Coordinates of N, CA, C and O in Angstrom, one line a residue:
X1 N 0.8 -1.2 0.0 CA 0.0 0.0 0.0 C 0.9 1.3 0.0 O 0.4 2.3 -0.5
X2 N 2.1 1.2 0.5 CA 3.0 2.3 0.5 C 3.3 2.8 -0.9 O 3.2 4.0 -1.2
X3 N 3.7 1.8 -1.7 CA 4.0 2.1 -3.1 C 2.8 2.6 -3.8 O 2.8 3.5 -4.6
X4 N 1.6 2.0 -3.6 CA 0.4 2.3 -4.2 C 0.1 3.8 -3.9 O -0.2 4.6 -4.8
X5 N 0.1 4.2 -2.6 CA -0.2 5.6 -2.3 C 0.8 6.6 -2.9 O 0.4 7.7 -3.3
X6 N 2.1 6.2 -2.9 CA 3.1 7.1 -3.4 C 2.8 7.5 -4.9 O 3.1 8.5 -5.3
X7 N 2.2 6.5 -5.6 CA 1.9 6.8 -7.0 C 0.4 7.1 -7.3 O -0.1 7.1 -8.4
X8 N -0.4 7.4 -6.2 CA -1.7 7.8 -6.4 C -2.8 6.8 -6.5 O -3.9 7.1 -6.8
X9 N -2.5 5.5 -6.2 CA -3.5 4.4 -6.2 C -4.0 4.3 -4.8 O -3.3 4.1 -3.8
X10 N -5.3 4.6 -4.6 CA -5.9 4.6 -3.3 C -6.2 3.2 -2.8 O -6.9 2.5 -3.5
X11 N -5.7 2.8 -1.6 CA -5.9 1.5 -1.1 C -7.2 1.2 -0.4 O -7.8 2.1 0.1
X12 N -7.6 0.0 -0.5 CA -8.8 -0.5 0.3 C -8.2 -1.7 1.1 O -7.6 -2.6 0.4
X13 N -8.2 -1.6 2.4 CA -7.5 -2.7 3.2 C -8.2 -3.0 4.5 O -9.0 -2.2 5.0
X14 N -7.9 -4.1 5.0 CA -8.4 -4.5 6.4 C -7.6 -3.6 7.4 O -6.4 -3.5 7.3
X15 N -8.4 -3.1 8.3 CA -7.8 -2.2 9.4 C -7.0 -3.0 10.4 O -7.5 -3.3 11.5
X16 N -5.8 -3.3 10.0 CA -5.0 -4.1 10.9 C -3.5 -3.7 10.8 O -3.1 -3.3 9.7
X17 N -2.8 -3.7 11.9 CA -1.3 -3.5 11.9 C -0.9 -2.2 11.1 O -1.5 -1.2 11.3
X18 N 0.1 -2.4 10.3 CA 0.7 -1.3 9.6 C -0.2 -0.7 8.6 O -0.1 0.5 8.3
X19 N -1.2 -1.4 8.1 CA -2.2 -0.9 7.1 C -3.0 0.2 7.9 O -3.3 1.3 7.3
X20 N -3.4 -0.1 9.1 CA -4.2 0.8 9.9 C -3.4 2.1 10.3 O -3.9 3.2 10.4
X21 N -2.1 1.9 10.4 CA -1.2 3.0 10.8 C -0.9 3.9 9.6 O -0.6 5.1 9.8
X22 N -0.9 3.4 8.4 CA -0.5 4.2 7.3 C -1.6 4.7 6.3 O -1.4 5.6 5.5
X23 N -2.8 4.1 6.5 CA -3.9 4.6 5.6 C -4.9 5.4 6.5 O -5.3 5.0 7.6
X24 N -5.2 6.6 6.0 CA -6.1 7.4 6.7 C -7.5 7.2 6.0 O -7.6 7.4 4.8
X25 N -8.5 6.9 6.8 CA -9.8 6.6 6.3 C -10.4 7.8 5.5 O -10.2 9.0 6.0
X26 N -11.1 7.5 4.5 CA -11.7 8.6 3.7 C -12.7 9.4 4.6 O -13.5 8.9 5.4
X27 N -12.6 10.7 4.5 CA -13.4 11.6 5.2 C -14.4 12.3 4.3 O -14.1 13.2 3.5
X28 N -15.7 11.8 4.3 CA -16.6 12.3 3.3 C -17.0 13.8 3.6 O -17.6 14.4 2.7
X29 N -16.6 14.3 4.7 CA -17.0 15.7 5.0 C -15.8 16.7 4.7 O -16.0 17.9 4.9
X30 N -14.7 16.2 4.2 CA -13.6 17.0 3.9 C -13.8 17.9 2.7 O -14.7 17.6 1.8
X31 N -13.1 18.9 2.5 CA -13.1 19.7 1.3 C -12.3 19.0 0.3 O -11.4 18.3 0.5
X32 N -12.7 19.2 -1.0 CA -12.0 18.5 -2.1 C -10.9 19.5 -2.6 O -10.5 19.4 -3.8
X33 N -10.3 20.3 -1.8 CA -9.3 21.2 -2.1 C -7.9 20.6 -2.0 O -7.5 20.1 -0.9
X34 N -7.1 20.6 -3.1 CA -5.8 20.0 -3.0 C -4.8 20.6 -1.9 O -4.0 19.9 -1.3
X35 N -5.0 21.9 -1.7 CA -4.2 22.5 -0.6 C -4.5 22.0 0.8 O -3.6 21.8 1.6
X36 N -5.8 21.7 1.0 CA -6.2 21.1 2.3 C -5.6 19.6 2.4 O -5.1 19.2 3.4
X37 N -5.6 18.9 1.3 CA -5.0 17.6 1.2 C -3.6 17.6 1.6 O -3.1 16.8 2.4
X38 N -2.8 18.5 1.0 CA -1.4 18.6 1.2 C -1.1 19.0 2.7 O -0.3 18.4 3.4
X39 N -1.9 19.9 3.2 CA -1.7 20.4 4.6 C -2.0 19.2 5.6 O -1.4 19.1 6.6
X40 N -3.0 18.4 5.2 CA -3.4 17.3 6.1 C -2.3 16.3 6.1 O -2.0 15.7 7.1
X41 N -1.7 16.0 4.9 CA -0.6 15.0 4.8 C 0.6 15.5 5.7 O 1.2 14.7 6.4
X42 N 0.9 16.8 5.6 CA 2.0 17.3 6.3 C 1.8 17.3 7.8 O 2.6 16.9 8.6
X43 N 0.5 17.6 8.2 CA 0.2 17.5 9.6 C 0.2 16.1 10.1 O 0.7 15.9 11.3
X44 N -0.2 15.1 9.3 CA -0.1 13.7 9.7 C 1.3 13.3 9.9 O 1.6 12.5 10.8
X45 N 2.2 13.8 9.0 CA 3.6 13.4 9.1 C 4.3 13.9 10.4 O 5.2 13.3 10.9
X46 N 3.7 15.0 11.0 CA 4.3 15.6 12.2 C 4.0 14.7 13.4 O 4.5 15.0 14.5
X47 N 3.1 13.8 13.3 CA 2.8 12.9 14.4 C 2.0 13.6 15.5 O 1.3 14.6 15.3
X48 N 2.1 13.1 16.8 CA 1.4 13.7 17.9 C 1.7 15.1 18.2 O 1.0 15.8 18.8
X49 N 2.9 15.6 17.8 CA 3.3 16.9 18.0 C 2.7 17.9 17.0 O 2.8 19.1 17.2
X50 N 2.2 17.4 15.9 CA 1.7 18.2 14.9 C 0.3 18.7 15.1 O -0.3 18.5 16.2
X51 N -0.3 19.3 14.1 CA -1.6 19.9 14.1 C -2.6 18.8 13.8 O -3.0 18.5 12.6
X52 N -3.1 18.1 14.8 CA -4.0 16.9 14.6 C -5.3 17.4 14.0 O -5.9 16.7 13.2
X53 N -5.8 18.6 14.3 CA -7.0 19.1 13.7 C -6.9 19.2 12.2 O -7.8 18.9 11.5
X54 N -5.7 19.7 11.8 CA -5.5 19.9 10.3 C -5.4 18.5 9.7 O -6.0 18.3 8.6
X55 N -4.7 17.6 10.3 CA -4.6 16.2 9.8 C -6.0 15.6 9.6 O -6.3 14.9 8.6
X56 N -6.9 15.8 10.5 CA -8.2 15.2 10.5 C -9.2 15.9 9.5 O -10.2 15.4 9.1
X57 N -8.8 17.1 9.0 CA -9.6 17.8 8.0 C -9.4 17.3 6.5 O -10.1 17.6 5.6
X58 N -8.3 16.5 6.3 CA -8.0 16.0 5.0 C -9.1 15.0 4.5 O -9.8 14.5 5.3
X59 N -9.0 14.8 3.2 CA -10.0 13.8 2.6 C -9.7 12.4 2.9 O -10.5 11.5 2.6
X60 N -8.5 12.1 3.3 CA -8.1 10.7 3.6 C -7.2 10.1 2.5 O -7.0 10.8 1.4
X61 N -6.7 8.9 2.7 CA -5.8 8.3 1.7 C -6.3 7.0 1.3 O -5.6 6.3 0.5
X62 N -7.5 6.5 1.7 CA -8.0 5.2 1.3 C -9.2 4.8 2.1 O -9.8 5.6 2.9
X63 N -9.5 3.5 2.0 CA -10.7 3.0 2.8 C -10.2 1.8 3.6 O -9.4 1.0 3.1
X64 N -10.7 1.7 4.8 CA -10.4 0.6 5.7 C -11.6 -0.1 6.2 O -12.6 0.6 6.5
X65 N -11.6 -1.4 6.3 CA -12.8 -2.1 6.8 C -12.3 -2.8 8.1 O -11.2 -3.4 8.1
X66 N -13.2 -2.9 9.1 CA -12.8 -3.5 10.4 C -13.1 -4.9 10.5 O -12.3 -5.7 10.9
X67 N -14.2 -5.4 10.0 CA -14.6 -6.8 10.1 C -14.1 -7.5 8.9 O -14.2 -7.1 7.7
X68 N -13.4 -8.6 9.1 CA -12.8 -9.4 8.0 C -13.9 -10.3 7.4 O -14.0 -11.5 7.7
X69 N -14.8 -9.7 6.6 CA -15.8 -10.4 5.9 C -16.1 -9.8 4.6 O -15.7 -8.7 4.3
X70 N -16.8 -10.5 3.7 CA -17.0 -10.1 2.4 C -17.8 -8.8 2.3 O -17.6 -7.9 1.5
X71 N -18.9 -8.7 3.2 CA -19.8 -7.6 3.1 C -19.0 -6.3 3.5 O -19.1 -5.3 2.8
X72 N -18.1 -6.3 4.5 CA -17.4 -5.1 4.9 C -16.4 -4.7 3.7 O -16.3 -3.5 3.4
X73 N -15.8 -5.7 3.1 CA -14.9 -5.4 2.0 C -15.6 -4.8 0.8 O -15.3 -3.8 0.3
X74 N -16.7 -5.4 0.5 CA -17.5 -4.9 -0.7 C -18.1 -3.5 -0.4 O -18.3 -2.7 -1.3
X75 N -18.5 -3.3 0.8 CA -19.0 -1.9 1.2 C -17.9 -0.9 0.9 O -18.2 0.2 0.3
X76 N -16.7 -1.2 1.3 CA -15.6 -0.2 1.0 C -15.4 -0.1 -0.5 O -15.2 1.0 -1.0
X77 N -15.4 -1.2 -1.2 CA -15.2 -1.1 -2.7 C -16.3 -0.3 -3.3 O -16.1 0.6 -4.2
X78 N -17.5 -0.5 -2.9 CA -18.7 0.2 -3.4 C -18.5 1.7 -3.1 O -18.8 2.6 -4.0
X79 N -18.1 2.1 -1.9 CA -17.9 3.5 -1.6 C -16.8 4.1 -2.4 O -16.9 5.3 -2.9
X80 N -15.7 3.4 -2.6 CA -14.6 3.9 -3.4 C -15.1 4.1 -4.9 O -14.8 5.2 -5.5
X81 N -15.8 3.1 -5.5 CA -16.3 3.3 -6.8 C -17.3 4.4 -7.0 O -17.2 5.2 -8.0
X82 N -18.1 4.6 -6.0 CA -19.1 5.7 -6.0 C -18.4 7.0 -6.0 O -18.7 7.9 -6.8
X83 N -17.4 7.1 -5.1 CA -16.6 8.4 -5.1 C -15.9 8.7 -6.4 O -15.9 9.8 -6.9
X84 N -15.3 7.6 -7.0 CA -14.6 7.8 -8.2 C -15.5 8.3 -9.3 O -15.1 9.2 -10.1
X85 N -16.7 7.8 -9.4 CA -17.7 8.2 -10.4 C -18.3 9.5 -10.2 O -18.5 10.3 -11.1
X86 N -18.7 9.8 -8.9 CA -19.5 11.0 -8.6 C -18.7 12.2 -8.1 O -19.3 13.3 -8.2
X87 N -17.5 12.0 -7.7 CA -16.8 13.2 -7.2 C -15.3 13.1 -7.5 O -14.5 12.9 -6.6
X88 N -15.0 13.3 -8.8 CA -13.6 13.2 -9.2 C -12.6 14.2 -8.5 O -11.5 13.9 -8.3
X89 N -13.2 15.3 -8.1 CA -12.3 16.3 -7.4 C -11.9 15.8 -6.0 O -10.8 15.9 -5.6
X90 N -12.8 15.1 -5.3 CA -12.5 14.5 -4.0 C -11.5 13.4 -4.2 O -10.6 13.2 -3.4
X91 N -11.7 12.6 -5.2 CA -10.8 11.4 -5.5 C -9.4 12.0 -5.7 O -8.4 11.5 -5.2
X92 N -9.3 13.1 -6.5 CA -8.0 13.7 -6.8 C -7.4 14.2 -5.5 O -6.2 14.1 -5.3
X93 N -8.2 14.8 -4.7 CA -7.7 15.4 -3.4 C -7.1 14.2 -2.5 O -6.1 14.4 -1.9
X94 N -7.8 13.1 -2.5 CA -7.3 12.0 -1.8 C -6.0 11.5 -2.4 O -5.1 11.1 -1.6
X95 N -5.9 11.4 -3.7 CA -4.6 11.0 -4.3 C -3.5 12.0 -3.9 O -2.4 11.5 -3.6
X96 N -3.8 13.2 -3.9 CA -2.8 14.2 -3.5 C -2.4 14.1 -2.1 O -1.2 14.1 -1.8
X97 N -3.3 13.8 -1.2 CA -3.0 13.6 0.2 C -2.1 12.4 0.4 O -1.1 12.4 1.1
X98 N -2.5 11.3 -0.3 CA -1.7 10.0 -0.3 C -0.3 10.2 -0.8 O 0.7 9.8 -0.2
X99 N -0.2 10.9 -1.9 CA 1.1 11.1 -2.5 C 2.0 12.2 -1.8 O 3.2 12.2 -2.0
X100 N 1.4 13.0 -1.0 CA 2.1 14.0 -0.2 C 2.7 13.6 1.1 O 3.4 14.3 1.7
X101 N 2.3 12.4 1.5 CA 2.8 11.9 2.8 C 4.3 11.5 2.7 O 4.7 11.1 1.7
X102 N 5.0 11.6 3.8 CA 6.3 11.2 3.9 C 6.3 9.8 4.5 O 6.2 9.6 5.8
X103 N 6.4 8.7 3.7 CA 6.3 7.4 4.2 C 7.7 6.7 4.1 O 7.8 5.5 4.0
X104 N 8.7 7.5 4.1 CA 10.1 7.0 4.0 C 10.5 6.3 5.3 O 10.0 6.5 6.4
X105 N 11.5 5.4 5.2 CA 12.1 4.7 6.3 C 12.7 5.8 7.3 O 12.7 5.6 8.5
X106 N 13.3 6.8 6.7 CA 13.9 7.8 7.5 C 12.9 8.5 8.4 O 13.1 8.6 9.6
X107 N 11.8 8.8 7.9 CA 10.7 9.4 8.7 C 10.2 8.5 9.7 O 9.9 8.9 10.9
X108 N 10.0 7.2 9.3 CA 9.5 6.2 10.3 C 10.5 6.0 11.4 O 10.2 5.9 12.6
X109 N 11.8 6.0 11.1 CA 12.9 5.9 12.1 C 12.8 7.1 13.1 O 13.0 6.9 14.3
X110 N 12.6 8.3 12.6 CA 12.5 9.5 13.5 C 11.3 9.3 14.5 O 11.4 9.7 15.6
X111 N 10.2 8.8 14.0 CA 9.1 8.6 14.9 C 9.4 7.5 16.0 O 9.1 7.7 17.2
X112 N 10.1 6.5 15.6 CA 10.5 5.5 16.6 C 11.5 6.0 17.6 O 11.5 5.8 18.8
X113 N 12.4 6.9 17.1 CA 13.4 7.5 18.0 C 12.7 8.4 19.0 O 13.0 8.4 20.2
X114 N 11.6 9.1 18.6 CA 10.8 9.9 19.5 C 10.2 9.0 20.6 O 10.2 9.4 21.8
X115 N 9.7 7.9 20.2 CA 9.1 6.9 21.2 C 10.1 6.5 22.2 O 9.8 6.4 23.4
X116 N 11.3 6.2 21.7 CA 12.3 5.7 22.7 C 12.7 6.9 23.6 O 13.0 6.6 24.8
X117 N 12.8 8.1 23.1 CA 13.1 9.2 24.0 C 12.0 9.4 25.1 O 12.3 9.6 26.2
X118 N 10.7 9.2 24.7 CA 9.7 9.3 25.7 C 9.8 8.2 26.7 O 9.5 8.4 27.9
X119 N 10.2 7.0 26.2 CA 10.3 5.9 27.2 C 11.3 6.1 28.2 O 11.2 5.6 29.4
X120 N 12.4 6.9 27.9 CA 13.4 7.2 28.9 C 12.9 8.2 29.9 O 13.4 8.2 31.0
X121 N 12.0 9.1 29.5 CA 11.5 10.2 30.4 C 10.6 9.6 31.4 O 10.6 9.9 32.6
X122 N 9.7 8.7 31.0 CA 8.7 8.1 31.8 C 9.2 6.9 32.6 O 9.5 5.9 31.9
X123 N 9.3 7.0 33.9 CA 9.9 5.8 34.6 C 8.9 4.6 34.6 O 7.7 4.8 34.4
X124 N 9.5 3.4 34.8 CA 8.6 2.3 34.9 C 7.6 2.4 36.0 O 7.8 3.0 37.0
X125 N 6.4 1.8 35.7 CA 5.3 1.9 36.7 C 5.3 0.6 37.6 O 4.3 0.4 38.3
X126 N 6.3 -0.2 37.5 CA 6.3 -1.4 38.4 C 7.8 -1.6 38.8 O 8.7 -1.1 38.2
X127 N 7.9 -2.3 39.9 CA 9.2 -2.6 40.4 C 9.5 -4.1 40.2 O 8.6 -4.9 40.4
X128 N 10.7 -4.4 39.9 CA 11.1 -5.8 39.7 C 11.4 -6.3 41.1 O 12.3 -5.7 41.8
X129 N 10.8 -7.4 41.5 CA 11.1 -7.9 42.8 C 12.2 -8.9 42.6 O 12.2 -9.8 41.8
X130 N 13.2 -8.8 43.5 CA 14.3 -9.7 43.5 C 13.9 -11.0 44.2 O 13.3 -10.9 45.3
X131 N 14.3 -12.1 43.7 CA 14.1 -13.4 44.3 C 15.2 -13.6 45.3 O 16.3 -13.3 45.0
X132 N 14.8 -14.0 46.5 CA 15.8 -14.3 47.5 C 16.0 -15.8 47.6 O 15.0 -16.6 47.8
X133 N 17.2 -16.2 47.4 CA 17.5 -17.7 47.5 C 18.0 -17.9 48.9 O 19.0 -17.3 49.4
X134 N 17.4 -18.8 49.6 CA 17.9 -19.1 51.0 C 18.8 -20.3 50.9 O 18.4 -21.3 50.3
X135 N 19.9 -20.2 51.5 CA 20.8 -21.3 51.6 C 20.8 -21.9 53.0 O 21.0 -21.3 54.0
X136 N 20.4 -23.1 53.1 CA 20.3 -23.8 54.4 C 21.5 -24.6 54.7 O 22.1 -25.3 54.0

């Protein structure tokens, strides 16, 4: 899906693992403005420190279904086909948002580095109990 989005192919996927982390659900209430799509992609790239409100205003980068069944998958396919036919400007805005994301390994490594920094700041919430061996 990373290569697909980079080249403007909008994914339809089961909302699990990395797919759920990298695909932003289509927002039917978003503006079909390419500038909003780019701003949303940039805001999403900034992670928790970024402008979450702006990230949420984007049109999305694809469709995700939660239940692993035929009906859920076909519902997403139907919604994607309907959007493609009825609102080409929104489709294009979604492509722009998908293609504007920084999905590089460098960017992913920076996010993980941030998590490790946070883990050093927050002390453990439990204590390791030492086992005492009695020698008789």
